mmCIF file of C-alpha atoms in Angstrom:
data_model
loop_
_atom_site.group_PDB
_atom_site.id
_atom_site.type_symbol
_atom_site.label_atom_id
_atom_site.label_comp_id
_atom_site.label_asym_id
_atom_site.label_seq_id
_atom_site.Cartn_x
_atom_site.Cartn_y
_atom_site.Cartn_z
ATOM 1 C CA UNK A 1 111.168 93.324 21.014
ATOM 2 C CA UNK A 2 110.127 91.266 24.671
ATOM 3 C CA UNK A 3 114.629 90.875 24.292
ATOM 4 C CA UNK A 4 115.865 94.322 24.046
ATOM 5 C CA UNK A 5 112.763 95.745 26.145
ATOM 6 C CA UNK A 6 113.843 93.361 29.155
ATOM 7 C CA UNK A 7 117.999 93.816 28.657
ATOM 8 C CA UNK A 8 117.181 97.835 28.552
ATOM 9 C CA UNK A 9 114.675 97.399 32.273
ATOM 10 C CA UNK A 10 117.624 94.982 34.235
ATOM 11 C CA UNK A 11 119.998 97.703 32.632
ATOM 12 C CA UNK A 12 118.378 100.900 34.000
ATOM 13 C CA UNK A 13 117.191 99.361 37.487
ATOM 14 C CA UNK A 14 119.335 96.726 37.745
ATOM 15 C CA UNK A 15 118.276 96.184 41.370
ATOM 16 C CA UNK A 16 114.830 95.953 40.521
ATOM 17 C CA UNK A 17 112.756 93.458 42.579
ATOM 18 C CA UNK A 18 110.729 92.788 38.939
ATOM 19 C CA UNK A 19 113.830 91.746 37.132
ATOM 20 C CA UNK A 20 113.583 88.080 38.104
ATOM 21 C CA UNK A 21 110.026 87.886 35.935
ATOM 22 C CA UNK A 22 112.112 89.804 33.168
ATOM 23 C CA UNK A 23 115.036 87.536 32.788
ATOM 24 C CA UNK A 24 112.141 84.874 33.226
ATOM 25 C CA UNK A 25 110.142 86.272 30.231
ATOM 26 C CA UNK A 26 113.505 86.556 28.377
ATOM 27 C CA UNK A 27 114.253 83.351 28.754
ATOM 28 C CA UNK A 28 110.546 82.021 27.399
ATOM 29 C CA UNK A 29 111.574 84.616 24.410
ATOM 30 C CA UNK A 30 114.514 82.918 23.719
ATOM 31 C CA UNK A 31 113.523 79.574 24.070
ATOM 32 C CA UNK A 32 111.101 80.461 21.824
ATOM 33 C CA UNK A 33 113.498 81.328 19.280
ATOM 34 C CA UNK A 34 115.295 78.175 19.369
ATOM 35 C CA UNK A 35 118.433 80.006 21.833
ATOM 36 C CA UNK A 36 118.881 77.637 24.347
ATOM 37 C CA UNK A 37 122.685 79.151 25.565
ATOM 38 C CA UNK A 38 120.694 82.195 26.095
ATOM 39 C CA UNK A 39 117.211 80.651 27.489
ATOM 40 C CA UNK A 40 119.661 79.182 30.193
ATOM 41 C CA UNK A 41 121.086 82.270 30.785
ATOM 42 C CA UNK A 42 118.497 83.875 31.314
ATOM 43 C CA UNK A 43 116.589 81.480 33.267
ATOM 44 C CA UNK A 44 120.119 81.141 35.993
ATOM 45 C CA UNK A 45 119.634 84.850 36.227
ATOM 46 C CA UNK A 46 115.789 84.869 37.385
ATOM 47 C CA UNK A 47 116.911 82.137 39.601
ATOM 48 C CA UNK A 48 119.537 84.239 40.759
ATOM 49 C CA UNK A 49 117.108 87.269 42.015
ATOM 50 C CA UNK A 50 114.564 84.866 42.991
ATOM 51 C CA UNK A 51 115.295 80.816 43.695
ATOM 52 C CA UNK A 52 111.729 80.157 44.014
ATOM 53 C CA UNK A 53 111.145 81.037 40.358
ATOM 54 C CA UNK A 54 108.857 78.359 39.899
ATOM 55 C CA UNK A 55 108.702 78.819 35.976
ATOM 56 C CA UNK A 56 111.919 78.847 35.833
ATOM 57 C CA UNK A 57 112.761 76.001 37.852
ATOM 58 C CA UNK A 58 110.074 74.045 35.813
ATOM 59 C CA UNK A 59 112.065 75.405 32.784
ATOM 60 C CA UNK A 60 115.410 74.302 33.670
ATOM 61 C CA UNK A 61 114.567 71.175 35.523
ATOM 62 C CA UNK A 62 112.845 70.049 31.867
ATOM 63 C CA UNK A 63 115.680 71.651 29.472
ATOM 64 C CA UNK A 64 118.705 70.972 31.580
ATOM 65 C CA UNK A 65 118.848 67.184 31.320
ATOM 66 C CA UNK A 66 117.704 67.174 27.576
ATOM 67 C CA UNK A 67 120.902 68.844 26.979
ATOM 68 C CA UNK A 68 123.030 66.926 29.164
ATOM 69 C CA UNK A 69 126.703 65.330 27.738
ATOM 70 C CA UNK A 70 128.316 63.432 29.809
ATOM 71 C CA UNK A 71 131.587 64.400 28.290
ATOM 72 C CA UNK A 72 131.260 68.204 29.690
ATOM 73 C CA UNK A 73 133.692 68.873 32.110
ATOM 74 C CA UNK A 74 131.123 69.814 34.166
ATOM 75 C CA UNK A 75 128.826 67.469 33.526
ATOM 76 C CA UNK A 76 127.825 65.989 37.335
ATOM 77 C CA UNK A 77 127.492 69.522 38.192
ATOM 78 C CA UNK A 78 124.752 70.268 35.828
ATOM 79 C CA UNK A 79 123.294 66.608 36.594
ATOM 80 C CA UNK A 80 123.272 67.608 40.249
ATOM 81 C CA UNK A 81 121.687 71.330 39.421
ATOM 82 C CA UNK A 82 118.893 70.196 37.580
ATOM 83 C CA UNK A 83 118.109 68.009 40.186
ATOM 84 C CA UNK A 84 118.202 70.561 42.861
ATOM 85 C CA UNK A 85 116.158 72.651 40.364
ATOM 86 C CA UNK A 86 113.339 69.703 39.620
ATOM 87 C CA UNK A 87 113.070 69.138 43.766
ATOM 88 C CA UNK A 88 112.728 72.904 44.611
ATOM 89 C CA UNK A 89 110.387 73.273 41.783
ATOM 90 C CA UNK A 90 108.220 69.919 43.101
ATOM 91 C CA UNK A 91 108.106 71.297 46.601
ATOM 92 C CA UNK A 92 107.178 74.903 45.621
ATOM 93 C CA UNK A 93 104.712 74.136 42.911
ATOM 94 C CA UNK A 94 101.900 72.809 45.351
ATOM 95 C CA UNK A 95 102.217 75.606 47.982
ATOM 96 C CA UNK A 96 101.457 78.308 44.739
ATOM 97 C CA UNK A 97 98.654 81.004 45.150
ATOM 98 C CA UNK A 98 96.330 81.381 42.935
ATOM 99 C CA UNK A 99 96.495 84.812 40.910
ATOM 100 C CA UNK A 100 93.009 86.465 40.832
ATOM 101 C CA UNK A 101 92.671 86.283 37.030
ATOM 102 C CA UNK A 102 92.662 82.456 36.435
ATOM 103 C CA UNK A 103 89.980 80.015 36.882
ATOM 104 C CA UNK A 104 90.414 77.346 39.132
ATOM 105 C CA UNK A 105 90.431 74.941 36.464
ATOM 106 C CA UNK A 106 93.256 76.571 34.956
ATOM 107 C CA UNK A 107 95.357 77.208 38.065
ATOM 108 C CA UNK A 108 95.050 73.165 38.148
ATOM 109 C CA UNK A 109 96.376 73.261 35.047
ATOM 110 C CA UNK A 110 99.133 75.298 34.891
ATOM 111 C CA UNK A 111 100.662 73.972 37.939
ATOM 112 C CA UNK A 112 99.818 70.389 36.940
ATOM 113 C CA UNK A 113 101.929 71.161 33.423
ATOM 114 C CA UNK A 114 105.109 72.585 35.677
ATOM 115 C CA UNK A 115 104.546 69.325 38.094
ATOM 116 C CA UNK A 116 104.932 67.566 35.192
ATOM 117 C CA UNK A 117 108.169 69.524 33.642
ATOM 118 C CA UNK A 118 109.634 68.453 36.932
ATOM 119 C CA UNK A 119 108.660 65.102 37.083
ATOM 120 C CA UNK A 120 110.656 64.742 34.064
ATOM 121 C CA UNK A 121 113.732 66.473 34.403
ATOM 122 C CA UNK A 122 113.470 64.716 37.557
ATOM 123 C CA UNK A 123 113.213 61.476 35.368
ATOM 124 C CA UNK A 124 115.777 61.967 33.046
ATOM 125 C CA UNK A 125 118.363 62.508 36.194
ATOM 126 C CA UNK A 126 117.835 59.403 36.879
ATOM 127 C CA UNK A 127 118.176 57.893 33.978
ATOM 128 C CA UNK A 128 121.428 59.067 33.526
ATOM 129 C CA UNK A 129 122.189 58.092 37.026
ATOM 130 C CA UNK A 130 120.790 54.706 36.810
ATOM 131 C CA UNK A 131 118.071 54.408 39.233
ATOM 132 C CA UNK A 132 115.136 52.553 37.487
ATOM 133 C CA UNK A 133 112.873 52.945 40.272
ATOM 134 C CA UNK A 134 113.508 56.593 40.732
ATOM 135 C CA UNK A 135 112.687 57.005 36.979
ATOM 136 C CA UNK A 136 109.331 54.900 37.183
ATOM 137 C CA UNK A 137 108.027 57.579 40.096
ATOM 138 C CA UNK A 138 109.151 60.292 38.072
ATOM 139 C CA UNK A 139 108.033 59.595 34.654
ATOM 140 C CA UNK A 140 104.837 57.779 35.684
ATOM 141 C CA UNK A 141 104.113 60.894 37.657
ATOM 142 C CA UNK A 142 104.993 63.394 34.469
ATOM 143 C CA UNK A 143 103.087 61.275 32.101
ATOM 144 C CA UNK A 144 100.303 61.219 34.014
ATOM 145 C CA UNK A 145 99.864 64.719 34.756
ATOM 146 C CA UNK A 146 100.819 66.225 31.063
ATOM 147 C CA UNK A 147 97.234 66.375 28.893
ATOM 148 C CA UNK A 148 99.980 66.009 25.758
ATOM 149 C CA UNK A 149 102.970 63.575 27.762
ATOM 150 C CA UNK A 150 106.821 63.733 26.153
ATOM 151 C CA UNK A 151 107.247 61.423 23.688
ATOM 152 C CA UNK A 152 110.296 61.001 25.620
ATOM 153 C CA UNK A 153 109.167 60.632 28.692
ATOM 154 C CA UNK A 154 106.748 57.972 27.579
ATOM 155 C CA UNK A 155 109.851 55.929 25.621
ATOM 156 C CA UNK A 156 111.921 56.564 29.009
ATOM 157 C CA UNK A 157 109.225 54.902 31.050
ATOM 158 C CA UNK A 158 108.481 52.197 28.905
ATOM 159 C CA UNK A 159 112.676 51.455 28.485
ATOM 160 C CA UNK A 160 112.551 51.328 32.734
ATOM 161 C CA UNK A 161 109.277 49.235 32.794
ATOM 162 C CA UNK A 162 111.655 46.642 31.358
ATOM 163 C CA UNK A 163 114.863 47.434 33.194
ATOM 164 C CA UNK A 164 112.302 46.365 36.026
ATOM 165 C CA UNK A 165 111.130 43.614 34.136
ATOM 166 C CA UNK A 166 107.543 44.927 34.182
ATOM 167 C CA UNK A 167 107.164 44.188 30.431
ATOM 168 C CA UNK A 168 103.092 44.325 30.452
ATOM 169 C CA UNK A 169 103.366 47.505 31.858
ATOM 170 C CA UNK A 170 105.463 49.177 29.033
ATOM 171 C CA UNK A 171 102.963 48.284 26.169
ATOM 172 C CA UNK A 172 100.995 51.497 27.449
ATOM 173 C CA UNK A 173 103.579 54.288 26.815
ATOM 174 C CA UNK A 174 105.032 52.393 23.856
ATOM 175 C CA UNK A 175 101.639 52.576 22.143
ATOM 176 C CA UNK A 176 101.016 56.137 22.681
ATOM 177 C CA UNK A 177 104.479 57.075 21.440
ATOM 178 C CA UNK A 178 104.850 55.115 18.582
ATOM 179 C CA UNK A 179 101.759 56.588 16.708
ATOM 180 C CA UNK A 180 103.607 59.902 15.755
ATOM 181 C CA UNK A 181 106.595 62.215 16.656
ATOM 182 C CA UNK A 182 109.841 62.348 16.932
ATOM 183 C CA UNK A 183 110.417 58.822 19.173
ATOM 184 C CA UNK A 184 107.959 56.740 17.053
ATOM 185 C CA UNK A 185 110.194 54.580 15.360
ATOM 186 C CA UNK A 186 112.298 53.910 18.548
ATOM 187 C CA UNK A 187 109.055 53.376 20.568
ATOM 188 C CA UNK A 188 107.538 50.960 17.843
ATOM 189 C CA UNK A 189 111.082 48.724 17.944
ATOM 190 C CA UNK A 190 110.937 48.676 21.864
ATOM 191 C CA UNK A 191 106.990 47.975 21.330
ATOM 192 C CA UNK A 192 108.104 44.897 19.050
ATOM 193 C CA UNK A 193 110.389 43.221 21.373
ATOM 194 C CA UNK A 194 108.215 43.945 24.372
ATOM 195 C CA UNK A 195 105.741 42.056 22.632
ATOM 196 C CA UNK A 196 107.840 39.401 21.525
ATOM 197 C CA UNK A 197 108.991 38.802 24.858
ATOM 198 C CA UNK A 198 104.795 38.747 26.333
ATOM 199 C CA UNK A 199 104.140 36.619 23.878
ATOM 200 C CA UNK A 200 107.282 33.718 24.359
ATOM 201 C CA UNK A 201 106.752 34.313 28.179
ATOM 202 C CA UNK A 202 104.762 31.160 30.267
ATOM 203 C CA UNK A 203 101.477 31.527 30.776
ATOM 204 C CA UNK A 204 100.743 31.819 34.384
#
């Protein structure tokens, strides 16, 4: 398998200037496989050979957050890495070449889809940290730029809309996410007493 293949290649050249794109496609294996101990793994050791990994600081910047627990011991630390991850990944993303065998159209894309994986874990840091604007830039930015947005990121942005008190503004996300997946019932309560509260507000 893609697993044992890669462990056997860092084994044998362990100093190899590929094995950042091996950990890297280990990582994707493993996260495809539901492993997330060992996707991050992985992923810190691509970063290690190579910190401008932009996969994997799209990867991380996303997964870190979603796994987040405030009651690690470590806990800021990991906060304060996936940040660093998300901004790296946001400033590198935009300078990428394009490889010969993609279109332009689907350069665009690809880098637009690891824009938006920062964007979010970029989002989610703040949400955790408590800045409501910061998570407005962020997730308006990562919904916008994802053809399929988070669930998530859509409930997030809606739930800051009306930290904010931009309650008009939520009705948007909350109706895409509350027509299927995982956050639908959550989005469709939020949806319901953003409503509510439009409705019992003065007309200006």
């Amino acid at each position: 398998t893609l697993i044992s293949e890669g462990s056997d290649f860092v084994k044998k050249f362990p100093n190899s200037e590929y094995n950042s794109s091996v950990y890297a496609r280990m990582a994707n294996a493993y996260r495809q496989q539901g492993n997330e101990d060992k996707m991050f793994e992985m992923g810190e050791a691509s970063l290690k050979v190579n910190p401008n990994n932009v996969d994997m600081l799209a990867l991380l910047a996303y997964s870190m957050p979603r796994r987040y627990d405030p009651n690690d011991l470590d806990s800021s630390q990991k906060l304060q890495q996936a940040e660093d991850y998300a901004k790296r990944g946001l400033s590198l993303i935009p300078t990428m070449t394009k490889p010969a065998n993609l279109t332009d159209e689907r350069f665009a894309a690809a880098k637009n889809e690891e824009l938006a994986s920062c964007h979010s874990g970029l989002g989610l840091v703040y949400f955790y940290q408590h800045n409501i604007p910061g998570m407005v830039t962020e997730l308006e930015q990562a919904v916008k730029l994802d053809p399929s947005p988070d669930p998530t990121d859509q409930y997030l942005l809606a739930y800051a809309y009306v930290q904010a008190g931009r309650y008009a503004d939520a009705v948007t996300p909350l109706t895409a996410c509350s027509a299927q997946g995982p956050m639908a019932s959550r989005c469709k309560q939020l949806l319901d007493t953003v409503k509510q509260h439009l409705a019992a507000a003065p007309k200006k």
